[in-house]
Amino acid sequence: MAAGLVWFAIPPAPENRAAPTDAIVVLTGGSLRLPSGVDLMREGKGRAMLVSGVNRRVDLDELLRVSGDAPNWLSCCVAIGYQAENTAGNAQETARWMRERGFHSLRLVTAWYHMPRSLLEFERAMPDVEIVPHPVFPEPAKDQRWWAWHGTGPLLLSEYVKYLATLLCPLFVPARPLGSELIEAAVHP
């Protein structure tokens, strides 16, 4: 397990794909994520942006205001997802949003330590969608010499355990076909 944790704690390289994706998806829950998504939109790296896992009391204007330097034109291209309560929920919420728009590629924005589990959940929810990771590197979670910083070690250990649980989950929980919640709702209103 220690070797796995060391592997897990190696920060991913920043993404270098220049070509735009259909969408940019920002997962809430940490610093730098939303400003990075706004920067990607400004750079033309996506046609639309979904911010997944937003608190129901936050509206689009407030979200853009707290993101920092969001351009006025951005409000036309940003959707807010209020349904997700966790990473698996982010993936399902994003899968529905992508299907509704006919999108086939996305750039995923989340913290570097959250990226492995996020990619796992997103790839399971959208096996036919190209997912380009765009990790951000927030200051409180040190990516260099992480073992020397108070708080980073426990954070990484927690994320690693969640990653392992997500990795093993299909062995214990039967898979539901994508969209089965819609069929279930139609059969059992």
mmCIF file of C-alpha atoms in Angstrom:
data_model
loop_
_atom_site.group_PDB
_atom_site.id
_atom_site.type_symbol
_atom_site.label_atom_id
_atom_site.label_comp_id
_atom_site.label_asym_id
_atom_site.label_seq_id
_atom_site.Cartn_x
_atom_site.Cartn_y
_atom_site.Cartn_z
ATOM 1 C CA MET A 1 0.000 0.000 0.000
ATOM 2 C CA ALA A 2 2.898 2.382 0.745
ATOM 3 C CA ALA A 3 4.232 2.024 -2.807
ATOM 4 C CA GLY A 4 0.763 2.770 -4.146
ATOM 5 C CA LEU A 5 0.540 5.897 -2.018
ATOM 6 C CA VAL A 6 3.923 7.085 -3.278
ATOM 7 C CA TRP A 7 2.762 6.495 -6.883
ATOM 8 C CA PHE A 8 -0.506 8.301 -6.143
ATOM 9 C CA ALA A 9 1.321 11.286 -4.622
ATOM 10 C CA ILE A 10 3.328 11.982 -7.772
ATOM 11 C CA PRO A 11 1.654 15.060 -9.245
ATOM 12 C CA PRO A 12 0.486 14.699 -12.837
ATOM 13 C CA ALA A 13 2.080 16.821 -15.506
ATOM 14 C CA PRO A 14 0.025 19.872 -16.448
ATOM 15 C CA GLU A 15 -2.067 19.113 -19.527
ATOM 16 C CA ASN A 16 -0.551 20.211 -22.773
ATOM 17 C CA ARG A 17 -3.230 19.493 -25.344
ATOM 18 C CA ALA A 18 -3.637 22.638 -27.389
ATOM 19 C CA ALA A 19 -6.776 21.608 -29.278
ATOM 20 C CA PRO A 20 -10.040 22.741 -27.699
ATOM 21 C CA THR A 21 -12.561 20.301 -26.284
ATOM 22 C CA ASP A 22 -16.332 20.593 -26.577
ATOM 23 C CA ALA A 23 -16.664 21.403 -22.886
ATOM 24 C CA ILE A 24 -14.811 22.407 -19.776
ATOM 25 C CA VAL A 25 -16.038 20.791 -16.567
ATOM 26 C CA VAL A 26 -15.047 22.304 -13.227
ATOM 27 C CA LEU A 27 -15.591 20.339 -10.031
ATOM 28 C CA THR A 28 -16.330 22.513 -7.026
ATOM 29 C CA GLY A 29 -14.613 22.043 -3.725
ATOM 30 C CA GLY A 30 -11.267 23.742 -3.927
ATOM 31 C CA SER A 31 -9.331 26.841 -4.799
ATOM 32 C CA LEU A 32 -8.061 27.610 -8.311
ATOM 33 C CA ARG A 33 -10.596 25.330 -10.008
ATOM 34 C CA LEU A 34 -13.156 27.916 -11.079
ATOM 35 C CA PRO A 35 -10.609 30.608 -12.056
ATOM 36 C CA SER A 36 -8.778 27.966 -14.114
ATOM 37 C CA GLY A 37 -12.021 27.039 -15.875
ATOM 38 C CA VAL A 38 -12.689 30.700 -16.648
ATOM 39 C CA ASP A 39 -9.144 31.082 -18.017
ATOM 40 C CA LEU A 40 -9.624 28.016 -20.231
ATOM 41 C CA MET A 41 -12.860 29.469 -21.616
ATOM 42 C CA ARG A 42 -11.121 32.794 -22.224
ATOM 43 C CA GLU A 43 -8.378 30.925 -24.131
ATOM 44 C CA GLY A 44 -10.988 29.212 -26.336
ATOM 45 C CA LYS A 45 -10.278 25.735 -24.933
ATOM 46 C CA GLY A 46 -14.002 24.883 -24.785
ATOM 47 C CA ARG A 47 -17.367 25.969 -26.189
ATOM 48 C CA ALA A 48 -19.282 25.623 -22.927
ATOM 49 C CA MET A 49 -18.504 25.131 -19.259
ATOM 50 C CA LEU A 50 -20.270 23.126 -16.567
ATOM 51 C CA VAL A 51 -19.547 23.829 -12.917
ATOM 52 C CA SER A 52 -20.635 20.656 -11.144
ATOM 53 C CA GLY A 53 -21.560 20.309 -7.492
ATOM 54 C CA VAL A 54 -22.574 23.909 -6.828
ATOM 55 C CA ASN A 55 -24.418 24.835 -3.635
ATOM 56 C CA ARG A 56 -28.097 25.482 -4.399
ATOM 57 C CA ARG A 57 -27.905 28.960 -2.856
ATOM 58 C CA VAL A 58 -25.317 30.111 -5.417
ATOM 59 C CA ASP A 59 -26.520 31.534 -8.741
ATOM 60 C CA LEU A 60 -24.573 32.134 -11.942
ATOM 61 C CA ASP A 61 -23.891 35.823 -11.268
ATOM 62 C CA GLU A 62 -22.440 35.091 -7.838
ATOM 63 C CA LEU A 63 -20.416 32.168 -9.185
ATOM 64 C CA LEU A 64 -18.855 34.322 -11.905
ATOM 65 C CA ARG A 65 -18.226 37.143 -9.452
ATOM 66 C CA VAL A 66 -16.295 34.917 -7.040
ATOM 67 C CA SER A 67 -14.325 33.398 -9.912
ATOM 68 C CA GLY A 68 -12.406 36.626 -10.230
ATOM 69 C CA ASP A 69 -11.911 38.191 -13.597
ATOM 70 C CA ALA A 70 -14.719 36.496 -15.576
ATOM 71 C CA PRO A 71 -15.560 38.283 -18.847
ATOM 72 C CA ASN A 72 -19.160 39.420 -19.339
ATOM 73 C CA TRP A 73 -19.705 37.170 -22.360
ATOM 74 C CA LEU A 74 -19.023 34.072 -20.265
ATOM 75 C CA SER A 75 -22.495 33.992 -18.688
ATOM 76 C CA CYS A 76 -23.943 32.722 -21.979
ATOM 77 C CA CYS A 77 -21.753 29.645 -21.946
ATOM 78 C CA VAL A 78 -21.756 28.468 -18.327
ATOM 79 C CA ALA A 79 -24.128 25.920 -16.816
ATOM 80 C CA ILE A 80 -24.391 25.214 -13.118
ATOM 81 C CA GLY A 81 -24.929 21.702 -11.827
ATOM 82 C CA TYR A 82 -26.701 21.516 -8.493
ATOM 83 C CA GLN A 83 -27.288 17.742 -8.319
ATOM 84 C CA ALA A 84 -23.852 16.304 -7.505
ATOM 85 C CA GLU A 85 -22.910 15.740 -3.893
ATOM 86 C CA ASN A 86 -19.719 13.776 -4.516
ATOM 87 C CA THR A 87 -17.303 12.810 -7.285
ATOM 88 C CA ALA A 88 -19.492 9.981 -8.605
ATOM 89 C CA GLY A 89 -22.374 12.464 -8.673
ATOM 90 C CA ASN A 90 -20.190 14.940 -10.592
ATOM 91 C CA ALA A 91 -19.544 12.261 -13.207
ATOM 92 C CA GLN A 92 -23.230 11.347 -13.566
ATOM 93 C CA GLU A 93 -24.319 14.989 -13.675
ATOM 94 C CA THR A 94 -21.691 15.705 -16.315
ATOM 95 C CA ALA A 95 -22.645 12.635 -18.364
ATOM 96 C CA ARG A 96 -26.274 13.834 -18.581
ATOM 97 C CA TRP A 97 -25.185 17.367 -19.486
ATOM 98 C CA MET A 98 -22.785 16.102 -22.167
ATOM 99 C CA ARG A 99 -25.441 13.808 -23.705
ATOM 100 C CA GLU A 100 -28.020 16.614 -23.783
ATOM 101 C CA ARG A 101 -25.614 18.775 -25.786
ATOM 102 C CA GLY A 102 -24.154 16.058 -27.995
ATOM 103 C CA PHE A 103 -20.641 16.774 -26.731
ATOM 104 C CA HIS A 104 -17.869 14.199 -27.176
ATOM 105 C CA SER A 105 -14.867 15.730 -25.381
ATOM 106 C CA LEU A 106 -14.246 17.595 -22.151
ATOM 107 C CA ARG A 107 -11.417 19.145 -20.214
ATOM 108 C CA LEU A 108 -11.746 18.176 -16.541
ATOM 109 C CA VAL A 109 -10.611 20.766 -13.984
ATOM 110 C CA THR A 110 -9.965 19.661 -10.423
ATOM 111 C CA ALA A 111 -7.111 19.529 -7.910
ATOM 112 C CA TRP A 112 -4.142 17.326 -8.807
ATOM 113 C CA TYR A 113 -4.716 15.028 -5.824
ATOM 114 C CA HIS A 114 -8.398 14.615 -6.772
ATOM 115 C CA MET A 115 -7.710 13.928 -10.461
ATOM 116 C CA PRO A 116 -7.045 10.144 -10.357
ATOM 117 C CA ARG A 117 -10.382 9.376 -8.661
ATOM 118 C CA SER A 118 -12.218 11.931 -10.790
ATOM 119 C CA LEU A 119 -10.854 10.430 -14.001
ATOM 120 C CA LEU A 120 -11.867 6.960 -12.858
ATOM 121 C CA GLU A 121 -15.442 8.074 -12.128
ATOM 122 C CA PHE A 122 -15.724 10.148 -15.317
ATOM 123 C CA GLU A 123 -14.336 7.400 -17.563
ATOM 124 C CA ARG A 124 -16.844 4.935 -16.106
ATOM 125 C CA ALA A 125 -19.757 7.328 -16.591
ATOM 126 C CA MET A 126 -18.685 8.396 -20.106
ATOM 127 C CA PRO A 127 -16.601 5.659 -21.767
ATOM 128 C CA ASP A 128 -17.096 7.195 -25.225
ATOM 129 C CA VAL A 129 -16.096 10.734 -24.227
ATOM 130 C CA GLU A 130 -12.543 12.005 -24.588
ATOM 131 C CA ILE A 131 -11.470 13.387 -21.205
ATOM 132 C CA VAL A 132 -8.482 15.710 -21.001
ATOM 133 C CA PRO A 133 -7.269 16.189 -17.406
ATOM 134 C CA HIS A 134 -6.463 19.745 -16.365
ATOM 135 C CA PRO A 135 -5.131 19.500 -12.803
ATOM 136 C CA VAL A 136 -4.758 22.598 -10.681
ATOM 137 C CA PHE A 137 -2.192 22.901 -7.916
ATOM 138 C CA PRO A 138 -3.692 24.716 -4.904
ATOM 139 C CA GLU A 139 -1.210 26.136 -2.431
ATOM 140 C CA PRO A 140 -2.439 24.379 0.748
ATOM 141 C CA ALA A 141 -1.852 20.934 -0.825
ATOM 142 C CA LYS A 142 1.831 20.944 -1.620
ATOM 143 C CA ASP A 143 2.696 18.851 -4.647
ATOM 144 C CA GLN A 144 6.450 19.036 -4.084
ATOM 145 C CA ARG A 145 7.896 17.401 -0.964
ATOM 146 C CA TRP A 146 4.310 16.745 0.190
ATOM 147 C CA TRP A 147 5.505 14.596 3.101
ATOM 148 C CA ALA A 148 7.110 17.646 4.725
ATOM 149 C CA TRP A 149 3.953 19.777 4.839
ATOM 150 C CA HIS A 150 1.443 19.538 7.652
ATOM 151 C CA GLY A 151 -1.949 18.551 6.268
ATOM 152 C CA THR A 152 -0.852 17.384 2.821
ATOM 153 C CA GLY A 153 0.056 13.840 3.907
ATOM 154 C CA PRO A 154 -3.317 13.149 5.546
ATOM 155 C CA LEU A 155 -5.116 14.718 2.571
ATOM 156 C CA LEU A 156 -3.244 12.486 0.118
ATOM 157 C CA LEU A 157 -3.815 9.401 2.266
ATOM 158 C CA SER A 158 -7.542 10.169 2.407
ATOM 159 C CA GLU A 159 -7.712 10.686 -1.371
ATOM 160 C CA TYR A 160 -5.730 7.507 -1.986
ATOM 161 C CA VAL A 161 -8.105 5.446 0.169
ATOM 162 C CA LYS A 162 -11.085 6.961 -1.703
ATOM 163 C CA TYR A 163 -9.365 6.183 -5.001
ATOM 164 C CA LEU A 164 -8.844 2.542 -3.975
ATOM 165 C CA ALA A 165 -12.480 2.267 -2.858
ATOM 166 C CA THR A 166 -13.624 3.712 -6.195
ATOM 167 C CA LEU A 167 -11.312 1.346 -8.059
ATOM 168 C CA LEU A 168 -12.693 -1.689 -6.207
ATOM 169 C CA CYS A 169 -16.334 -0.592 -6.161
ATOM 170 C CA PRO A 170 -17.350 -2.494 -9.343
ATOM 171 C CA LEU A 171 -16.353 -5.747 -7.648
ATOM 172 C CA PHE A 172 -19.011 -5.233 -4.980
ATOM 173 C CA VAL A 173 -21.703 -3.062 -6.544
ATOM 174 C CA PRO A 174 -23.434 -4.202 -9.736
ATOM 175 C CA ALA A 175 -23.116 -1.703 -12.567
ATOM 176 C CA ARG A 176 -26.227 0.131 -13.695
ATOM 177 C CA PRO A 177 -26.488 1.014 -17.358
ATOM 178 C CA LEU A 178 -26.070 4.709 -18.107
ATOM 179 C CA GLY A 179 -29.489 6.339 -18.213
ATOM 180 C CA SER A 180 -31.112 3.609 -16.083
ATOM 181 C CA GLU A 181 -32.372 6.261 -13.659
ATOM 182 C CA LEU A 182 -34.555 7.572 -16.486
ATOM 183 C CA ILE A 183 -35.982 4.118 -17.201
ATOM 184 C CA GLU A 184 -36.551 3.522 -13.510
ATOM 185 C CA ALA A 185 -38.362 6.865 -13.166
ATOM 186 C CA ALA A 186 -40.619 6.017 -16.124
ATOM 187 C CA VAL A 187 -41.474 2.579 -14.728
ATOM 188 C CA HIS A 188 -41.848 3.656 -11.078
ATOM 189 C CA PRO A 189 -43.021 7.286 -11.097
#
